[in-house]
Coordinates of C-alpha atoms and ligand atoms in Angstrom, one line a residue:
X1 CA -22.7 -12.9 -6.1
X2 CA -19.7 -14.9 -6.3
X3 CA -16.4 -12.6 -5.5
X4 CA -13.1 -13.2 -7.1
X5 CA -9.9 -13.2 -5.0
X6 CA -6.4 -13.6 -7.0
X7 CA -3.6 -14.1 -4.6
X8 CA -0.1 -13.4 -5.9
X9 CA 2.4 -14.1 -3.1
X10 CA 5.4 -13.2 -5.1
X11 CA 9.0 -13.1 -4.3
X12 CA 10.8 -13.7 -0.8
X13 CA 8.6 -12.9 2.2
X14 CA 5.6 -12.6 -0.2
X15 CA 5.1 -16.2 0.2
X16 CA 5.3 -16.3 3.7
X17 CA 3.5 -13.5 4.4
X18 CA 0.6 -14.6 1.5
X19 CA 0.5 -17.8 3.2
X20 CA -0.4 -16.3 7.1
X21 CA -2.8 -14.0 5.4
X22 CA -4.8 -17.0 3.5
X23 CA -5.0 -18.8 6.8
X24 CA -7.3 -15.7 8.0
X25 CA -9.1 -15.7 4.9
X26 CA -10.2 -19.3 4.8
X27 CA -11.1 -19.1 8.3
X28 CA -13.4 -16.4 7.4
X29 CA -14.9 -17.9 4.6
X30 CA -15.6 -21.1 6.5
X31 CA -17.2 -19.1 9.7
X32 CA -18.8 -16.4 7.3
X33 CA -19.6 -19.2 4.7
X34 CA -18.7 -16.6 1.8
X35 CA -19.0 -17.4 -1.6
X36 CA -15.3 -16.7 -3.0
X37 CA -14.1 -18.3 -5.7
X38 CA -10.1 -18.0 -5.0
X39 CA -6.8 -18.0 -7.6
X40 CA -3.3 -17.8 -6.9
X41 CA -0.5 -17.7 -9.4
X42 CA 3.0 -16.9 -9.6
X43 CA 4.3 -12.9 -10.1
X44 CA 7.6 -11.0 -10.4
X45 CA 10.9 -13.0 -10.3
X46 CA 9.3 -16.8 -9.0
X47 CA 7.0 -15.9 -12.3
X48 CA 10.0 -15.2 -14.6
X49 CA 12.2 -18.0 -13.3
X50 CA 9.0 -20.2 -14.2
X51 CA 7.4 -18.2 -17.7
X52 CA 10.4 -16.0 -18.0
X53 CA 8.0 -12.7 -17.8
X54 CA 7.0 -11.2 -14.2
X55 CA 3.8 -11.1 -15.3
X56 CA 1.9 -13.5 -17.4
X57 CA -0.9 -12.6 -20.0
X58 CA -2.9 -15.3 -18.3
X59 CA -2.1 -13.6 -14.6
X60 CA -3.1 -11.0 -16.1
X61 CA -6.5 -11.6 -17.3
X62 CA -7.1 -13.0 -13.8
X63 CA -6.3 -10.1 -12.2
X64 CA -8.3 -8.1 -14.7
X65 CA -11.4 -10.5 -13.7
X66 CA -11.1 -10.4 -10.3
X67 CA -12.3 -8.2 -7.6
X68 CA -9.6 -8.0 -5.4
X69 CA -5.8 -9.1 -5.7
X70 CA -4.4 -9.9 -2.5
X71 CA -0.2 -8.9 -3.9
X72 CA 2.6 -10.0 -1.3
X73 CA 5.8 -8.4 -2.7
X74 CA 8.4 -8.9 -5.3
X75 CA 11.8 -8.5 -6.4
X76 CA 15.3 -10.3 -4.8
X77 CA 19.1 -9.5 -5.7
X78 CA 19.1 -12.7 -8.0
X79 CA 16.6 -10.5 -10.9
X80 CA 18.4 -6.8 -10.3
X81 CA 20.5 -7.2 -13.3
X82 CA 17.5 -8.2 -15.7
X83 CA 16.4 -6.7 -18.9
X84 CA 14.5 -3.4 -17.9
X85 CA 10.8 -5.3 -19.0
X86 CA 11.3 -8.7 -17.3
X87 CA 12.5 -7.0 -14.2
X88 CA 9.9 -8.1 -10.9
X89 CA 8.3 -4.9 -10.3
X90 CA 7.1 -4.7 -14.1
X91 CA 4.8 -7.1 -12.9
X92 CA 3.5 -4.3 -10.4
X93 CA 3.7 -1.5 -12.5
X94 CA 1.8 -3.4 -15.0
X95 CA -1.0 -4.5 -12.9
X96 CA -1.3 -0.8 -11.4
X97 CA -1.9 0.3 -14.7
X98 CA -3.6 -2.2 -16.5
X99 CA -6.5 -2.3 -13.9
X100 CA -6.3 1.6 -13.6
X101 CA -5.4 1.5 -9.8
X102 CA -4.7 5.1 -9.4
X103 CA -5.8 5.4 -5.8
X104 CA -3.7 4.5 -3.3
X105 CA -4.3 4.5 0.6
X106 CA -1.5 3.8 2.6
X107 CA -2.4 4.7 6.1
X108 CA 0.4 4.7 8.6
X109 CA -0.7 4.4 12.1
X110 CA 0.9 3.2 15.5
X111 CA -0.4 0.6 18.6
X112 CA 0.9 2.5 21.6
X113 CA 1.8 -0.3 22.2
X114 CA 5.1 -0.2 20.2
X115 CA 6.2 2.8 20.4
X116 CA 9.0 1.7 21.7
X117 CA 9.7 0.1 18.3
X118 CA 9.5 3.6 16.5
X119 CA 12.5 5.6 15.8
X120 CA 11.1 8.6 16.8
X121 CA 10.7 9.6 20.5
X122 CA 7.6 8.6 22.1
X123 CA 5.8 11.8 22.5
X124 CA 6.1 12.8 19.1
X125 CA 4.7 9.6 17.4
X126 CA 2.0 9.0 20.1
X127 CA -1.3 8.3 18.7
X128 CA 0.0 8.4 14.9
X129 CA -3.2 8.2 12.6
X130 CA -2.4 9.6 9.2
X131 CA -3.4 8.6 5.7
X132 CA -1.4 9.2 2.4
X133 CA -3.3 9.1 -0.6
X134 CA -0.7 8.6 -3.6
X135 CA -1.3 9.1 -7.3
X136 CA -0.5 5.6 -8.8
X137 CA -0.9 5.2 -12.3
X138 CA 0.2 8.9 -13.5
X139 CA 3.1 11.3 -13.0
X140 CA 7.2 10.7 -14.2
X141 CA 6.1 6.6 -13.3
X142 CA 4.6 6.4 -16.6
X143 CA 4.8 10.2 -18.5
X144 CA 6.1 9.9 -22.1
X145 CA 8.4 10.8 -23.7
X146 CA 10.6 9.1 -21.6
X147 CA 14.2 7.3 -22.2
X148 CA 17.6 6.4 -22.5
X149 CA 20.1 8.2 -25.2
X150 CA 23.1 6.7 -26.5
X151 CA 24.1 8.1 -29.6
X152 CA 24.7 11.8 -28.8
X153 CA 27.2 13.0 -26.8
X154 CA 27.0 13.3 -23.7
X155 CA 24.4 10.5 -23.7
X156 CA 21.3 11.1 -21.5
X157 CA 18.4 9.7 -20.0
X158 CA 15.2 11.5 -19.3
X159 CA 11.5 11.3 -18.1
X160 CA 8.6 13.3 -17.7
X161 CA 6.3 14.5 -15.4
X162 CA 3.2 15.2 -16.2
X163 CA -0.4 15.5 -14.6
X164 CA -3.4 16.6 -16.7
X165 CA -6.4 18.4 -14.8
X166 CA -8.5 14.9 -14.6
X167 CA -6.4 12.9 -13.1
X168 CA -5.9 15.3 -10.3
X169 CA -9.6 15.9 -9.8
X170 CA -9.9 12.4 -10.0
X171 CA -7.3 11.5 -7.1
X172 CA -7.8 14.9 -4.6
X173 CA -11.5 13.5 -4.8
X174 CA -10.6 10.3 -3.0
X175 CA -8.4 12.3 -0.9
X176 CA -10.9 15.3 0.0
X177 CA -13.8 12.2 0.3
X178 CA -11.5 10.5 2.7
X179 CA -10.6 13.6 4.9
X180 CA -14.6 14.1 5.3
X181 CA -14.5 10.5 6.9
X182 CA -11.5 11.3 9.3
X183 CA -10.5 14.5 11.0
X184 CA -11.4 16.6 7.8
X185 CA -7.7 18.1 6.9
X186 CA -6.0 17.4 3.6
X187 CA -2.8 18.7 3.1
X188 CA -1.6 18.5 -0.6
X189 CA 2.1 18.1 -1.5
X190 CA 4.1 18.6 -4.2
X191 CA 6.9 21.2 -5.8
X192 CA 5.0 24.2 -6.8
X193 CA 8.2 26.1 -6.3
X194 CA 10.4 25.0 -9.0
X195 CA 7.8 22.4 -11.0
X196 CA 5.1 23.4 -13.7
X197 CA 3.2 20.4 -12.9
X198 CA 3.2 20.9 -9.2
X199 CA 1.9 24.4 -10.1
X200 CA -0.5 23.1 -12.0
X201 CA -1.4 20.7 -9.3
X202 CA -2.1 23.1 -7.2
X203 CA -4.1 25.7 -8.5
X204 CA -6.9 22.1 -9.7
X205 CA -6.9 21.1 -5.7
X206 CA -7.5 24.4 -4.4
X207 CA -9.9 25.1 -7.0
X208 CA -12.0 22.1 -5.7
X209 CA -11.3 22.7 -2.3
X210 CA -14.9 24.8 -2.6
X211 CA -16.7 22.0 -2.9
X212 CA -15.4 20.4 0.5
X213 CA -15.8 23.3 2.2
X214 CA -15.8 21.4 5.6
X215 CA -12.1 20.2 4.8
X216 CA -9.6 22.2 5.6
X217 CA -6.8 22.3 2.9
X218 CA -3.2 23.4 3.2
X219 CA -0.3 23.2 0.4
X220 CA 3.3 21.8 1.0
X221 CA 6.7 21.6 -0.7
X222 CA 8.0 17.9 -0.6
X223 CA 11.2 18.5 0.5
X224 CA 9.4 20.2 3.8
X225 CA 7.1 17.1 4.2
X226 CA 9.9 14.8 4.4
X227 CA 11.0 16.7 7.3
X228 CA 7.4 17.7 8.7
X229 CA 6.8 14.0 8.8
X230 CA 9.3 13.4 10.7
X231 CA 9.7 16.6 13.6
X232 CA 6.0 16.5 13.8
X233 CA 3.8 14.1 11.9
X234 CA 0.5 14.3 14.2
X235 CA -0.2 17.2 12.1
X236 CA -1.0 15.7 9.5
X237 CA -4.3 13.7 8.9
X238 CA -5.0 13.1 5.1
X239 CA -1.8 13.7 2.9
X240 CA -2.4 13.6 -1.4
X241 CA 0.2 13.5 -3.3
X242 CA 1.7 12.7 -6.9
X243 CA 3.0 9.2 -7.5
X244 CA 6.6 9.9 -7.2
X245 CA 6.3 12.2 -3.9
X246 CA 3.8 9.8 -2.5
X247 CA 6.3 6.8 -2.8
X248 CA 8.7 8.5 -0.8
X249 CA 6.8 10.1 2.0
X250 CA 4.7 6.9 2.1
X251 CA 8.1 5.2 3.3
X252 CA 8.7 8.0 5.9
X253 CA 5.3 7.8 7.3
X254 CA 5.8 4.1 7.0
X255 CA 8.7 3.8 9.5
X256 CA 7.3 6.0 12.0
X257 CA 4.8 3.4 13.1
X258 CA 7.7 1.4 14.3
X259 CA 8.2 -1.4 11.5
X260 CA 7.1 -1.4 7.9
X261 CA 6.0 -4.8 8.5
X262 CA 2.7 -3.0 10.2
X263 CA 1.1 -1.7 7.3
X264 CA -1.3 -2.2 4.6
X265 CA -2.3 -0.2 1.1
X266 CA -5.0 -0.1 -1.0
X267 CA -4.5 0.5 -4.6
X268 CA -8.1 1.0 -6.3
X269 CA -9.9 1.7 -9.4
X270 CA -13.1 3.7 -9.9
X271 CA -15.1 0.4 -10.2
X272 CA -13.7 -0.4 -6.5
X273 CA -11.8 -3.1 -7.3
X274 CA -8.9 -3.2 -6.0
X275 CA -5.2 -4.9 -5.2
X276 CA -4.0 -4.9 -1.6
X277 CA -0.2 -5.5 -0.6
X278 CA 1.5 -4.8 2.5
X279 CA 3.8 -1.6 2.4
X280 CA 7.3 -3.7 2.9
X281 CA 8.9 -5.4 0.1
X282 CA 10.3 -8.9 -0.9
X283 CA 12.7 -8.6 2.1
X284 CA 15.2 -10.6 1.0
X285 CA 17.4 -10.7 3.8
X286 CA 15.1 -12.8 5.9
X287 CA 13.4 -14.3 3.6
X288 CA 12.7 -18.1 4.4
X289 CA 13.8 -17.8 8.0
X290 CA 10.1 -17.4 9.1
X291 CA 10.6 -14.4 11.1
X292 CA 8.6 -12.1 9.0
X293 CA 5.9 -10.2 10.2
X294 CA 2.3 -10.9 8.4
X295 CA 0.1 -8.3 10.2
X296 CA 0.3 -5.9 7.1
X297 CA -0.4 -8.3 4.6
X298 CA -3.5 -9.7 7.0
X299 CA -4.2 -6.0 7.3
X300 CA -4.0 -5.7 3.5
X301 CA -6.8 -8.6 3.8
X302 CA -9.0 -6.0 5.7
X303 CA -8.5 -3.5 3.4
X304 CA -10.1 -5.8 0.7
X305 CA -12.7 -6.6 2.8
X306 CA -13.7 -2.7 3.4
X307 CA -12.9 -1.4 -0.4
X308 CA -13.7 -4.2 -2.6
X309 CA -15.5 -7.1 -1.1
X310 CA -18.6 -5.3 0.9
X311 CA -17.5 -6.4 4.1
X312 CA -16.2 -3.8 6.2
X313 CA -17.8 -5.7 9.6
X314 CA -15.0 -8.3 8.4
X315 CA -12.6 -5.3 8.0
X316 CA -13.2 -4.2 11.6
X317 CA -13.1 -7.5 12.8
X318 CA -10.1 -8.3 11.6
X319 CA -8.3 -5.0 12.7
X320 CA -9.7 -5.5 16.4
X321 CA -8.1 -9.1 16.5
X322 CA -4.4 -7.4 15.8
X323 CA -5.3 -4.8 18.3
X324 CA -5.3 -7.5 20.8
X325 CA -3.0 -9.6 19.5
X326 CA -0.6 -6.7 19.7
X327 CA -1.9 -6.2 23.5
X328 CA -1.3 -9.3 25.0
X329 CA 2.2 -8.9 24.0
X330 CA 2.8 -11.2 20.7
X331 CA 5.6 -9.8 18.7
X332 CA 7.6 -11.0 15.6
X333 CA 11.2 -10.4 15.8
X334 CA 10.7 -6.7 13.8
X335 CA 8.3 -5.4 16.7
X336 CA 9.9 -7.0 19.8
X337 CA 12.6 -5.3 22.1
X338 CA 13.6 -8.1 23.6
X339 CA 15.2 -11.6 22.6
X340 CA 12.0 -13.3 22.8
X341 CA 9.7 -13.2 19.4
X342 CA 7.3 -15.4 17.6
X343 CA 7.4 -16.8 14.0
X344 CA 5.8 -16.2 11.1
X345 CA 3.5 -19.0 11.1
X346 CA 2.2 -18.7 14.7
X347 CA 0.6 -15.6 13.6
X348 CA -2.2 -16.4 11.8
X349 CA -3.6 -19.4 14.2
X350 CA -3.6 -16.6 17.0
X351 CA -5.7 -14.2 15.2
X352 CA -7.6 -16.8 14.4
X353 CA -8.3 -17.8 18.0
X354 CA -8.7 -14.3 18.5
X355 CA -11.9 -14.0 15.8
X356 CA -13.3 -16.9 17.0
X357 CA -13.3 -15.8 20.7
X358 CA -14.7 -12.6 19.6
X359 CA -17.6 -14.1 17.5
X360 CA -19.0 -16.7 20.4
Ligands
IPM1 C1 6.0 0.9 -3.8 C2 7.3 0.4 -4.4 C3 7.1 0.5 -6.0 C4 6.9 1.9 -6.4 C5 8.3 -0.2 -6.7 C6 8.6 -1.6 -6.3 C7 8.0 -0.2 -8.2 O1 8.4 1.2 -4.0 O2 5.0 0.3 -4.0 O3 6.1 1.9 -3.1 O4 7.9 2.6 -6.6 O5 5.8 2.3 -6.5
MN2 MN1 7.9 2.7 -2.5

């Protein structure tokens, strides 16, 4: 059966990044000779310069018919001051939640290799394989009542954060299913010390911990994540957590691997279809320099190949090219310690080189 592939490179590095990635996946589909069938359409600010929304009705019923979205990034200094609904990352707030990704995987994991790159010291980031499983379409992101006051006094603004008991099953599910595939621990994090929600949180995951009973579970306050992640993050192996809680640690887990410009996400729906974006954002500051680094977004095309496309051998394949491209020493300016780095667009025709080698 035909698959359906949107690609929506966005704002800033997006395109670049979008455009490295595609490289890989034509060269697959020639090799592989895959029947795709393959969009691409403006999102966020190059969207609203063009339609004046992020997010098009038409994009939008692309998306909504597609199997997998390959999403580069969005957002830039130029749309910061923009009416709250037109602003870029509407566009991927409302994709999240029109296609009812709730699921996301962000793994964060380091090459040896560039350690060096890491902030941390070397011992304690060594062999860094941990996976974060973050609520996405739920929580204070999209809880109601929710708002801005300006007729009382003092004026206010207020969300709210709420969970009910199926959308937690729903997500510690993928969570507890994806610990059985790793090293079987789940540590669930919220703020059952001061929040109801988190409370409530809580008592749902332990209560399904008995059907897992092979995973082990622990329970963690935030606040001590953030720093656990940091002082000792091999601990950890599958991490779930809310949508707000999961942004941030997500980010801490992100840098440890040395650059954000390493990693992928998975944002997925229970009919496994899915949008895949690299963890790093529009990047404005180097945009159109071509210095960005596209291994997380080609990564992100891995991640489509495992979650939504049926192709995991492709997956693998793809993750054992970086592996050795990262080995024999290629670096983009974010991953290199010394003066001497390669450009964006050199990327993808080494990987390539790299499959094709591997497949003879
Ligand atoms: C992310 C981003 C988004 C989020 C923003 C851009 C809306 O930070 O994907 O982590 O907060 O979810
Ligand atoms: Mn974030």
């Amino acid at each position: 059966m035909t698959k359906k592939i949107l690609i929506l490179p966005g704002d800033g590095i997006g395109q670049e990044v979008t455009s490295s990635m595609s490289e890989v996946l034509h060269y697959l589909i020639d090799e592989q000779s895959l029947d795709f069938q393959i969009s691409e359409r403006k999102v966020g600010g190059s969207s609203y310069e063009e339609f004046g929304t992020p997010l098009t009705d038409e994009t939008l019923k692309i998306a909504q018919n597609s199997d997998a979205i390959l999403f580069g990034a969005v957002g830039g200094p130029q749309w910061d001051n923009l009416e709250w609904d037109v602003r870029p990352e509407q566009a991927l707030l409302g994709l999240r939640k029109s296609l009812g990704l709730f699921a996301n995987l962000r793994p964060a994991f380091l090459f040896n290799e560039l350690a060096s790159a890491s902030p941390l010291k070397n011992h304690i980031i060594e062999d860094l394989d941990i996976l974060i499983v973050r609520e996405l379409t739920g929580g204070v992101y999209f809880g109601e009542p929710r708002g801005i006051v300006e007729n009382e006094t003092p004026k206010y603004g207020f969300n709210t954060m709420i969970y009910n008991e199926d959308e937690i099953r729903r997500i510690a599910k993928v969570a507890f299913e994806a610990a059985m595939n790793r090293d079987k621990k789940l540590c669930s994090v919220e703020k059952a010390n001061v929040l109801e929600v988190s409370k409530f949180w809580r008592s749902i995951v332990s209560e399904m911990s008995s059907d897992y009973p092979e995973v082990e579970l622990s329970h963690q306050l935030a606040d001590n994540t953030a720093m656990q992640l940091v002082l000792n993050p091999n601990q950890y192996d599958v991490i779930v957590s809310g949508n707000l809680f999961g942004d941030m640690l997500s980010d801490i887990a992100a840098t440890l691997s040395g650059s954000i410009g390493m990693l992928p996400s998975a944002s997925l729906n229970s009919s496994s279809q899915g949008m895949f974006e690299p963890c790093h954002g529009s990047a404005p500051d180097i945009a159109g320099q071509g210095i960005a680094n596209p291994i997380a977004m080609i990564t992100s095309l891995a991640m489509a190949f495992e979650y939504s496309l049926e192709r995991v051998d492709l997956a693998r394949r793809i993750e054992s090219a970086i592996k050795i491209f990262i080995s024999k020493g290629l670096r983009t300016k974010d991953i290199s310690n010394s003066k001497e780095f390669i450009q964006t667009k050199e990327v993808a025709p080494s990987i390539i080189n790299i499959l094709k080698d591997e497949h003879e």
